[in-house]
Amino acid sequence: GEALKDLGSNTRCKGHCARVRKSDGSHTLLRCRLHSSEPPCTWVRMLASEHDGSTALWSPVSAGRDHISSSEPQGERGVNSLEERQRIEAAFETTAHSLPKAVWRHRRLTSEHAMGVELSDVQNVKRVFMRQRLNATKLGDLEVAAAKHRTWPVDDSAGFFPTSFVGRESDGKPKLTLLATTRSLLRRFANAKDAVVHADGGFKYNLLGWPMTILGGSNEAGEFFVAGLGLTSSMKPSHIQELAQGFRNAAERSSQQDCGRRFSMTDAEAAYRNALAQVFGTEPLMCWFHVVSACKQYIEAHGHGTVADRAALWSQIHKDLEVLHNAQNRLDFQSRCRAVLAGWRGAGVPEATTWTDKQNRSHDFVKYFEGYWLAERKEFAWGYSGQVTATTNNQAELAVKHTRRDAGG
């Protein structure tokens, strides 16, 4: 691709060729291969692949901007390294393209099956790269950047941080709480009196793996709108509650209205469920999609027999779950639960899904469904709320997906 033309392959120093260190499919760390030289070459780049197929070559702030043209191979190792660089250069010309995931070390280029890279490996490489080369991981730098956008802007569409804290916990660990929004988004949320509050999050937005939270609402038609983006350094319940409280305070300040709500919608993440309930005074609703997905995974993992046997079992259980989902109200839901559970026991579902853990405790699907879903997360029937509301958190999750893509993750 065009971005690879400037990687330094015999263009600015003798025998140099970029060496791919690790790649996660979106970001690839590139270093000069002249590791045995005098003086050593410190050239380094990060190749980023955007979601639209384009590429960008990130350069360090200072060290490693240019190749050291005076570097020469030293000893037998240096000569061998030079020969390998030449082979890799040829491989780049015939194999490399704009997607970094297709660019591997030389032994992978010549292998029939390319080897994958663990996400943790890529995150470690990127973390070291950013710290050593770009000097962009200090809390002080983040505090300075956040401070520039704390003031409430006059422009309703201008982004700012109505809630921001950059510092450290009592144990010395970094603590970050950032809420990004606009005045118009806050007022839209405040004016939607009957909206269901939504929250969902993702973890692949930054080098440290800190969670990004989407906050928003949905109307009676199930249409979702984003109201704010939050970044926290942990998923501790108290930390997520702090973020949610900051969001409500900002919405009420912007609109001069009470922003308490009746219902909130999340997946099974307890931190989100509890935070929205505490901050907005809501009754939690459970995402129907997550219930179905989790139950299917349980049957696939613990169902007995062949793949076809498990598929047939899941088909019947799925139909029964739909019966529960279509309950008209809470009393109807309880009645349907009793009937479905009795039917599962009569059909031998516990025996078909029983398994024993390392502590010699017995488990089966019916116990799991009663204990995990019906006891603690039973709000997945569309009639449970007594009014027309969204029944899934999928639109919030879709917003998470788009935000991750836009962030290059």
Tab-separated table of C-alpha atoms in Angstrom:
chain	number	residue	atom	x	y	z
A	1	GLY	CA	0.000	0.000	0.000
A	2	GLU	CA	0.919	3.658	-0.247
A	3	ALA	CA	1.695	3.891	3.468
A	4	LEU	CA	4.364	1.219	3.157
A	5	LYS	CA	6.334	3.137	0.571
A	6	ASP	CA	7.811	5.371	3.266
A	7	LEU	CA	8.852	2.634	5.673
A	8	GLY	CA	12.508	3.202	4.940
A	9	SER	CA	13.320	0.198	2.769
A	10	ASN	CA	16.689	1.241	1.317
A	11	THR	CA	15.505	4.801	0.870
A	12	ARG	CA	17.344	6.797	3.533
A	13	CYS	CA	19.913	4.477	5.041
A	14	LYS	CA	21.914	1.430	4.092
A	15	GLY	CA	19.959	-1.836	4.080
A	16	HIS	CA	17.246	-0.692	6.426
A	17	CYS	CA	13.828	-2.337	6.372
A	18	ALA	CA	10.938	-2.043	8.806
A	19	ARG	CA	10.371	-4.979	11.106
A	20	VAL	CA	6.833	-5.794	12.213
A	21	ARG	CA	6.815	-6.408	15.967
A	22	LYS	CA	3.149	-7.118	16.789
A	23	SER	CA	-0.156	-6.515	15.060
A	24	ASP	CA	-3.792	-6.693	16.181
A	25	GLY	CA	-5.301	-6.092	12.741
A	26	SER	CA	-5.698	-2.350	13.283
A	27	HIS	CA	-2.301	-1.219	14.609
A	28	THR	CA	1.111	-2.557	13.690
A	29	LEU	CA	4.348	-1.571	15.426
A	30	LEU	CA	7.246	-1.146	12.981
A	31	ARG	CA	10.930	-0.877	13.906
A	32	CYS	CA	14.152	-0.616	11.960
A	33	ARG	CA	15.702	-4.060	11.593
A	34	LEU	CA	19.261	-2.777	12.070
A	35	HIS	CA	19.334	-3.983	15.678
A	36	SER	CA	22.994	-4.979	15.447
A	37	SER	CA	24.668	-1.847	14.175
A	38	GLU	CA	26.891	0.993	15.206
A	39	PRO	CA	25.308	3.327	16.055
A	40	PRO	CA	21.957	1.487	16.503
A	41	CYS	CA	19.073	2.857	14.480
A	42	THR	CA	16.076	3.977	16.574
A	43	TRP	CA	13.581	4.488	13.723
A	44	VAL	CA	10.064	3.401	14.806
A	45	ARG	CA	6.506	3.897	13.513
A	46	MET	CA	2.963	2.771	14.277
A	47	LEU	CA	0.913	1.808	11.208
A	48	ALA	CA	-2.831	2.312	11.795
A	49	SER	CA	-5.542	0.869	9.564
A	50	GLU	CA	-8.737	2.919	9.551
A	51	HIS	CA	-12.224	1.394	9.242
A	52	ASP	CA	-12.647	2.891	5.755
A	53	GLY	CA	-9.610	0.968	4.464
A	54	SER	CA	-7.134	3.878	4.573
A	55	THR	CA	-3.885	3.811	6.535
A	56	ALA	CA	-1.963	6.308	8.614
A	57	LEU	CA	1.679	6.201	9.695
A	58	TRP	CA	2.162	7.613	13.210
A	59	SER	CA	5.552	9.113	14.023
A	60	PRO	CA	7.186	9.644	17.448
A	61	VAL	CA	7.437	13.110	18.918
A	62	SER	CA	11.228	13.237	18.964
A	63	ALA	CA	13.487	10.183	19.033
A	64	GLY	CA	13.222	7.831	16.116
A	65	ARG	CA	11.983	10.360	13.576
A	66	ASP	CA	14.578	9.467	10.942
A	67	HIS	CA	16.826	6.565	10.103
A	68	ILE	CA	20.465	6.841	11.156
A	69	SER	CA	22.086	6.713	7.762
A	70	SER	CA	25.543	6.035	9.214
A	71	SER	CA	24.491	2.706	10.767
A	72	GLU	CA	26.451	-0.219	9.420
A	73	PRO	CA	26.123	-3.984	10.073
A	74	GLN	CA	28.622	-5.196	12.672
A	75	GLY	CA	30.032	-8.758	12.772
A	76	GLU	CA	28.433	-11.993	11.590
A	77	ARG	CA	25.123	-11.207	13.280
A	78	GLY	CA	24.930	-7.879	11.523
A	79	VAL	CA	25.613	-9.449	8.122
A	80	ASN	CA	22.980	-12.130	8.698
A	81	SER	CA	20.564	-9.444	9.811
A	82	LEU	CA	21.228	-7.477	6.646
A	83	GLU	CA	20.497	-10.552	4.504
A	84	GLU	CA	17.272	-11.150	6.369
A	85	ARG	CA	16.284	-7.525	5.917
A	86	GLN	CA	16.764	-7.874	2.203
A	87	ARG	CA	14.523	-10.936	2.133
A	88	ILE	CA	11.858	-9.107	4.114
A	89	GLU	CA	12.103	-6.133	1.811
A	90	ALA	CA	11.340	-8.411	-1.106
A	91	ALA	CA	8.447	-9.909	0.834
A	92	PHE	CA	7.048	-6.449	1.512
A	93	GLU	CA	7.060	-5.709	-2.196
A	94	THR	CA	5.065	-8.828	-3.062
A	95	THR	CA	2.981	-9.533	0.046
A	96	ALA	CA	2.328	-6.445	2.180
A	97	HIS	CA	-0.748	-4.331	1.548
A	98	SER	CA	-2.691	-1.622	3.378
A	99	LEU	CA	-4.132	-3.930	6.036
A	100	PRO	CA	-1.533	-4.459	8.788
A	101	LYS	CA	-2.987	-7.837	9.778
A	102	ALA	CA	-1.444	-9.287	6.593
A	103	VAL	CA	2.031	-8.025	7.506
A	104	TRP	CA	4.002	-10.492	9.637
A	105	ARG	CA	7.572	-11.301	10.515
A	106	HIS	CA	9.570	-13.016	7.820
A	107	ARG	CA	8.983	-16.531	9.167
A	108	ARG	CA	5.247	-15.876	9.045
A	109	LEU	CA	5.372	-14.490	5.529
A	110	THR	CA	6.916	-17.729	4.327
A	111	SER	CA	4.595	-19.927	6.415
A	112	GLU	CA	1.527	-21.507	4.907
A	113	HIS	CA	-0.560	-20.573	7.945
A	114	ALA	CA	-0.049	-17.151	9.516
A	115	MET	CA	0.170	-17.154	13.299
A	116	GLY	CA	-2.255	-14.994	15.289
A	117	VAL	CA	-1.322	-12.502	17.971
A	118	GLU	CA	-2.979	-12.293	21.378
A	119	LEU	CA	-4.735	-9.004	22.166
A	120	SER	CA	-2.779	-8.691	25.418
A	121	ASP	CA	0.493	-8.888	23.471
A	122	VAL	CA	-0.595	-6.081	21.176
A	123	GLN	CA	-1.764	-3.921	24.076
A	124	ASN	CA	1.567	-4.408	25.858
A	125	VAL	CA	3.531	-3.460	22.740
A	126	LYS	CA	1.388	-0.384	22.130
A	127	ARG	CA	1.654	0.644	25.770
A	128	VAL	CA	5.460	0.459	25.707
A	129	PHE	CA	5.588	2.210	22.342
A	130	MET	CA	3.435	5.101	23.515
A	131	ARG	CA	5.285	5.481	26.797
A	132	GLN	CA	8.807	5.336	25.370
A	133	ARG	CA	8.315	7.022	22.013
A	134	LEU	CA	5.300	9.309	22.200
A	135	ASN	CA	5.392	10.222	25.893
A	136	ALA	CA	1.582	10.283	26.058
A	137	THR	CA	0.617	8.140	29.020
A	138	LYS	CA	1.179	10.511	31.928
A	139	LEU	CA	-1.765	11.487	34.104
A	140	GLY	CA	-0.511	15.055	34.140
A	141	ASP	CA	-0.791	15.303	30.356
A	142	LEU	CA	-4.336	13.932	30.520
A	143	GLU	CA	-5.277	16.397	33.267
A	144	VAL	CA	-4.036	19.299	31.153
A	145	ALA	CA	-6.031	18.075	28.157
A	146	ALA	CA	-9.208	17.580	30.215
A	147	ALA	CA	-8.912	20.978	31.880
A	148	LYS	CA	-9.187	22.712	28.501
A	149	HIS	CA	-12.742	21.407	28.033
A	150	ARG	CA	-14.324	21.666	31.500
A	151	THR	CA	-15.969	25.050	30.958
A	152	TRP	CA	-19.599	24.936	29.845
A	153	PRO	CA	-19.574	26.265	26.266
A	154	VAL	CA	-21.975	28.847	24.828
A	155	ASP	CA	-22.418	26.742	21.672
A	156	ASP	CA	-25.031	24.049	22.344
A	157	SER	CA	-23.326	21.629	19.949
A	158	ALA	CA	-19.808	22.029	21.352
A	159	GLY	CA	-18.418	19.055	23.241
A	160	PHE	CA	-17.134	19.424	26.812
A	161	PHE	CA	-16.477	17.525	30.057
A	162	PRO	CA	-19.117	18.463	32.659
A	163	THR	CA	-17.671	15.731	34.888
A	164	SER	CA	-13.936	15.133	34.975
A	165	PHE	CA	-11.462	13.855	37.513
A	166	VAL	CA	-7.875	12.851	36.823
A	167	GLY	CA	-5.878	11.727	39.824
A	168	ARG	CA	-5.107	8.705	41.946
A	169	GLU	CA	-6.903	6.334	44.271
A	170	SER	CA	-5.897	6.060	47.940
A	171	ASP	CA	-3.728	3.066	47.009
A	172	GLY	CA	-1.852	5.102	44.406
A	173	LYS	CA	-3.524	3.604	41.337
A	174	PRO	CA	-4.605	6.016	38.601
A	175	LYS	CA	-8.233	7.155	38.739
A	176	LEU	CA	-10.017	8.713	35.804
A	177	THR	CA	-13.630	9.834	35.419
A	178	LEU	CA	-14.543	11.706	32.234
A	179	LEU	CA	-18.003	12.441	30.818
A	180	ALA	CA	-18.157	13.921	27.325
A	181	THR	CA	-21.405	15.437	26.012
A	182	THR	CA	-22.994	18.622	24.664
A	183	ARG	CA	-25.627	20.964	26.093
A	184	SER	CA	-28.101	19.962	23.368
A	185	LEU	CA	-27.689	16.249	24.122
A	186	LEU	CA	-28.225	16.875	27.827
A	187	ARG	CA	-31.416	18.862	27.175
A	188	ARG	CA	-32.692	16.228	24.771
A	189	PHE	CA	-32.335	13.621	27.496
A	190	ALA	CA	-33.954	15.877	30.102
A	191	ASN	CA	-36.927	16.636	27.841
A	192	ALA	CA	-37.581	12.948	27.117
A	193	LYS	CA	-39.571	12.410	30.316
A	194	ASP	CA	-40.764	8.895	29.428
A	195	ALA	CA	-37.433	7.713	28.063
A	196	VAL	CA	-35.795	4.548	29.337
A	197	VAL	CA	-32.209	5.190	30.482
A	198	HIS	CA	-29.644	2.963	28.749
A	199	ALA	CA	-26.024	2.157	29.549
A	200	ASP	CA	-23.509	-0.144	27.907
A	201	GLY	CA	-19.745	-0.276	27.660
A	202	GLY	CA	-16.675	-1.547	25.851
A	203	PHE	CA	-13.039	-2.113	26.726
A	204	LYS	CA	-10.923	-1.763	23.557
A	205	TYR	CA	-10.711	1.987	23.187
A	206	ASN	CA	-7.376	2.777	24.783
A	207	LEU	CA	-3.984	1.313	25.662
A	208	LEU	CA	-4.891	0.712	29.296
A	209	GLY	CA	-8.140	-1.087	28.560
A	210	TRP	CA	-10.195	1.411	30.573
A	211	PRO	CA	-13.946	1.007	29.911
A	212	MET	CA	-15.890	3.423	27.744
A	213	THR	CA	-19.558	3.821	28.697
A	214	ILE	CA	-22.393	4.872	26.405
A	215	LEU	CA	-25.237	6.707	28.192
A	216	GLY	CA	-28.499	7.476	26.462
A	217	GLY	CA	-32.225	6.830	26.262
A	218	SER	CA	-34.944	5.271	24.134
A	219	ASN	CA	-38.507	6.356	23.385
A	220	GLU	CA	-41.680	4.252	23.172
A	221	ALA	CA	-40.789	3.188	19.632
A	222	GLY	CA	-37.501	1.790	20.901
A	223	GLU	CA	-35.473	4.453	19.102
A	224	PHE	CA	-32.188	5.028	20.926
A	225	PHE	CA	-30.264	8.277	21.222
A	226	VAL	CA	-26.813	8.858	22.685
A	227	ALA	CA	-26.618	11.459	25.442
A	228	GLY	CA	-23.041	11.091	26.676
A	229	LEU	CA	-19.784	9.139	26.523
A	230	GLY	CA	-18.014	8.225	29.745
A	231	LEU	CA	-14.476	7.004	30.348
A	232	THR	CA	-13.510	5.517	33.713
A	233	SER	CA	-10.394	3.760	34.934
A	234	SER	CA	-12.391	0.891	36.460
A	235	MET	CA	-15.738	-0.897	36.488
A	236	LYS	CA	-16.116	-0.644	40.243
A	237	PRO	CA	-19.812	-0.116	41.105
A	238	SER	CA	-18.994	3.061	43.033
A	239	HIS	CA	-16.999	4.401	40.079
A	240	ILE	CA	-19.774	3.753	37.538
A	241	GLN	CA	-22.290	5.291	39.948
A	242	GLU	CA	-20.071	8.378	40.189
A	243	LEU	CA	-20.114	8.661	36.383
A	244	ALA	CA	-23.906	8.215	36.197
A	245	GLN	CA	-24.423	10.799	38.960
A	246	GLY	CA	-22.267	13.272	37.060
A	247	PHE	CA	-24.400	12.707	33.975
A	248	ARG	CA	-27.666	13.310	35.838
A	249	ASN	CA	-26.282	16.419	37.540
A	250	ALA	CA	-25.191	17.831	34.189
A	251	ALA	CA	-28.563	17.093	32.546
A	252	GLU	CA	-30.428	18.793	35.386
A	253	ARG	CA	-28.105	21.800	35.366
A	254	SER	CA	-28.490	22.194	31.598
A	255	SER	CA	-32.298	21.914	31.593
A	256	GLN	CA	-33.291	22.998	35.122
A	257	GLN	CA	-35.512	19.895	35.209
A	258	ASP	CA	-35.639	16.788	37.363
A	259	CYS	CA	-34.114	13.901	35.418
A	260	GLY	CA	-35.272	10.948	37.471
A	261	ARG	CA	-36.685	8.139	35.365
A	262	ARG	CA	-38.917	5.115	35.905
A	263	PHE	CA	-36.994	2.438	33.987
A	264	SER	CA	-33.422	1.697	32.920
A	265	MET	CA	-32.146	-0.855	30.417
A	266	THR	CA	-28.782	-2.660	30.565
A	267	ASP	CA	-27.301	-6.089	30.002
A	268	ALA	CA	-26.398	-8.350	32.930
A	269	GLU	CA	-23.513	-6.120	34.097
A	270	ALA	CA	-24.312	-5.441	37.762
A	271	ALA	CA	-22.316	-2.185	37.874
A	272	TYR	CA	-24.541	-0.587	35.220
A	273	ARG	CA	-27.800	-2.049	36.567
A	274	ASN	CA	-27.160	-0.866	40.106
A	275	ALA	CA	-25.708	2.520	39.158
A	276	LEU	CA	-28.697	3.549	37.032
A	277	ALA	CA	-31.137	2.287	39.656
A	278	GLN	CA	-29.385	4.233	42.421
A	279	VAL	CA	-28.813	7.462	40.488
A	280	PHE	CA	-32.043	7.748	38.483
A	281	GLY	CA	-34.342	5.868	40.871
A	282	THR	CA	-35.258	3.395	38.138
A	283	GLU	CA	-36.487	-0.146	37.991
A	284	PRO	CA	-34.002	-2.147	35.891
A	285	LEU	CA	-35.101	-3.861	32.695
A	286	MET	CA	-33.061	-6.763	31.333
A	287	CYS	CA	-31.936	-6.941	27.712
A	288	TRP	CA	-33.832	-9.815	26.064
A	289	PHE	CA	-31.060	-10.422	23.539
A	290	HIS	CA	-28.544	-11.119	26.317
A	291	VAL	CA	-30.868	-13.618	27.980
A	292	VAL	CA	-31.247	-15.593	24.751
A	293	SER	CA	-27.536	-15.407	23.925
A	294	ALA	CA	-26.439	-16.572	27.389
A	295	CYS	CA	-28.930	-19.456	27.470
A	296	LYS	CA	-27.852	-20.631	24.034
A	297	GLN	CA	-24.194	-20.590	25.086
A	298	TYR	CA	-25.072	-22.648	28.168
A	299	ILE	CA	-26.795	-25.344	26.090
A	300	GLU	CA	-23.940	-25.432	23.582
A	301	ALA	CA	-21.378	-25.765	26.377
A	302	HIS	CA	-23.154	-28.227	28.695
A	303	GLY	CA	-25.800	-30.001	26.639
A	304	HIS	CA	-25.271	-33.749	26.257
A	305	GLY	CA	-25.167	-35.733	23.028
A	306	THR	CA	-24.213	-34.692	19.525
A	307	VAL	CA	-24.272	-31.231	17.991
A	308	ALA	CA	-27.638	-32.115	16.454
A	309	ASP	CA	-28.964	-33.183	19.869
A	310	ARG	CA	-27.921	-29.888	21.445
A	311	ALA	CA	-29.409	-27.937	18.538
A	312	ALA	CA	-32.749	-29.736	18.949
A	313	LEU	CA	-32.722	-29.079	22.689
A	314	TRP	CA	-31.950	-25.411	22.174
A	315	SER	CA	-34.729	-25.086	19.588
A	316	GLN	CA	-37.309	-26.203	22.147
A	317	ILE	CA	-35.870	-24.095	24.967
A	318	HIS	CA	-35.791	-21.049	22.695
A	319	LYS	CA	-39.508	-21.462	21.971
A	320	ASP	CA	-40.213	-21.646	25.709
A	321	LEU	CA	-38.137	-18.514	26.311
A	322	GLU	CA	-40.266	-16.715	23.728
A	323	VAL	CA	-43.341	-17.749	25.717
A	324	LEU	CA	-41.839	-16.063	28.790
A	325	HIS	CA	-40.766	-13.020	26.823
A	326	ASN	CA	-44.321	-12.458	25.525
A	327	ALA	CA	-45.858	-12.272	29.001
A	328	GLN	CA	-48.400	-9.435	29.229
A	329	ASN	CA	-47.618	-8.383	32.798
A	330	ARG	CA	-45.739	-9.514	35.897
A	331	LEU	CA	-48.430	-11.895	37.143
A	332	ASP	CA	-48.675	-13.441	33.702
A	333	PHE	CA	-44.890	-13.791	33.655
A	334	GLN	CA	-44.859	-15.637	36.982
A	335	SER	CA	-47.573	-18.016	35.792
A	336	ARG	CA	-45.717	-18.744	32.563
A	337	CYS	CA	-42.472	-19.323	34.465
A	338	ARG	CA	-44.092	-22.011	36.610
A	339	ALA	CA	-45.477	-23.759	33.542
A	340	VAL	CA	-42.218	-23.581	31.558
A	341	LEU	CA	-40.083	-24.838	34.448
A	342	ALA	CA	-42.439	-27.749	35.026
A	343	GLY	CA	-42.293	-28.547	31.322
A	344	TRP	CA	-38.486	-28.518	31.301
A	345	ARG	CA	-38.306	-30.864	34.257
A	346	GLY	CA	-40.859	-33.190	32.712
A	347	ALA	CA	-38.949	-33.240	29.429
A	348	GLY	CA	-35.668	-34.148	31.147
A	349	VAL	CA	-33.842	-30.873	30.515
A	350	PRO	CA	-31.941	-31.060	33.861
A	351	GLU	CA	-30.647	-34.544	33.024
A	352	ALA	CA	-29.703	-33.477	29.486
A	353	THR	CA	-27.609	-30.540	30.746
A	354	THR	CA	-26.167	-31.706	34.059
A	355	TRP	CA	-22.447	-31.253	34.746
A	356	THR	CA	-20.123	-31.201	37.763
A	357	ASP	CA	-17.566	-28.503	38.547
A	358	LYS	CA	-14.141	-28.872	40.161
A	359	GLN	CA	-15.677	-28.625	43.638
A	360	ASN	CA	-17.905	-31.592	42.759
A	361	ARG	CA	-21.014	-29.410	42.695
A	362	SER	CA	-23.799	-30.411	40.336
A	363	HIS	CA	-25.270	-27.934	37.851
A	364	ASP	CA	-27.895	-28.008	35.111
A	365	PHE	CA	-29.725	-25.545	32.885
A	366	VAL	CA	-32.911	-25.339	34.970
A	367	LYS	CA	-30.942	-24.506	38.143
A	368	TYR	CA	-28.937	-21.949	36.196
A	369	PHE	CA	-32.027	-20.289	34.708
A	370	GLU	CA	-33.838	-20.118	38.042
A	371	GLY	CA	-30.845	-18.857	40.010
A	372	TYR	CA	-29.229	-16.460	37.546
A	373	TRP	CA	-32.163	-15.104	35.542
A	374	LEU	CA	-35.420	-15.574	37.431
A	375	ALA	CA	-33.988	-14.750	40.861
A	376	GLU	CA	-31.919	-11.676	39.917
A	377	ARG	CA	-32.538	-10.599	36.277
A	378	LYS	CA	-36.150	-11.488	35.509
A	379	GLU	CA	-37.159	-8.184	33.858
A	380	PHE	CA	-36.887	-9.415	30.254
A	381	ALA	CA	-40.614	-9.890	29.447
A	382	TRP	CA	-41.898	-7.125	27.177
A	383	GLY	CA	-44.938	-6.656	29.445
A	384	TYR	CA	-42.890	-6.484	32.631
A	385	SER	CA	-42.754	-2.678	32.703
A	386	GLY	CA	-46.496	-2.250	32.186
A	387	GLN	CA	-45.817	0.196	29.342
A	388	VAL	CA	-44.339	0.140	25.852
A	389	THR	CA	-40.543	0.153	26.182
A	390	ALA	CA	-37.523	-1.178	24.360
A	391	THR	CA	-36.878	-4.840	25.168
A	392	THR	CA	-33.182	-4.974	24.271
A	393	ASN	CA	-30.064	-2.935	24.846
A	394	ASN	CA	-28.913	-3.632	21.289
A	395	GLN	CA	-29.062	-0.024	20.107
A	396	ALA	CA	-26.756	1.062	22.915
A	397	GLU	CA	-24.433	-1.815	22.039
A	398	LEU	CA	-24.507	-0.716	18.405
A	399	ALA	CA	-23.454	2.753	19.521
A	400	VAL	CA	-20.559	1.109	21.396
A	401	LYS	CA	-19.577	-0.757	18.234
A	402	HIS	CA	-19.635	2.396	16.089
A	403	THR	CA	-17.679	4.352	18.685
A	404	ARG	CA	-15.033	1.619	18.872
A	405	ARG	CA	-14.770	1.561	15.082
A	406	ASP	CA	-14.442	5.341	14.900
A	407	ALA	CA	-11.725	5.148	17.552
A	408	GLY	CA	-9.787	2.723	15.349
A	409	GLY	CA	-10.373	-0.320	17.589
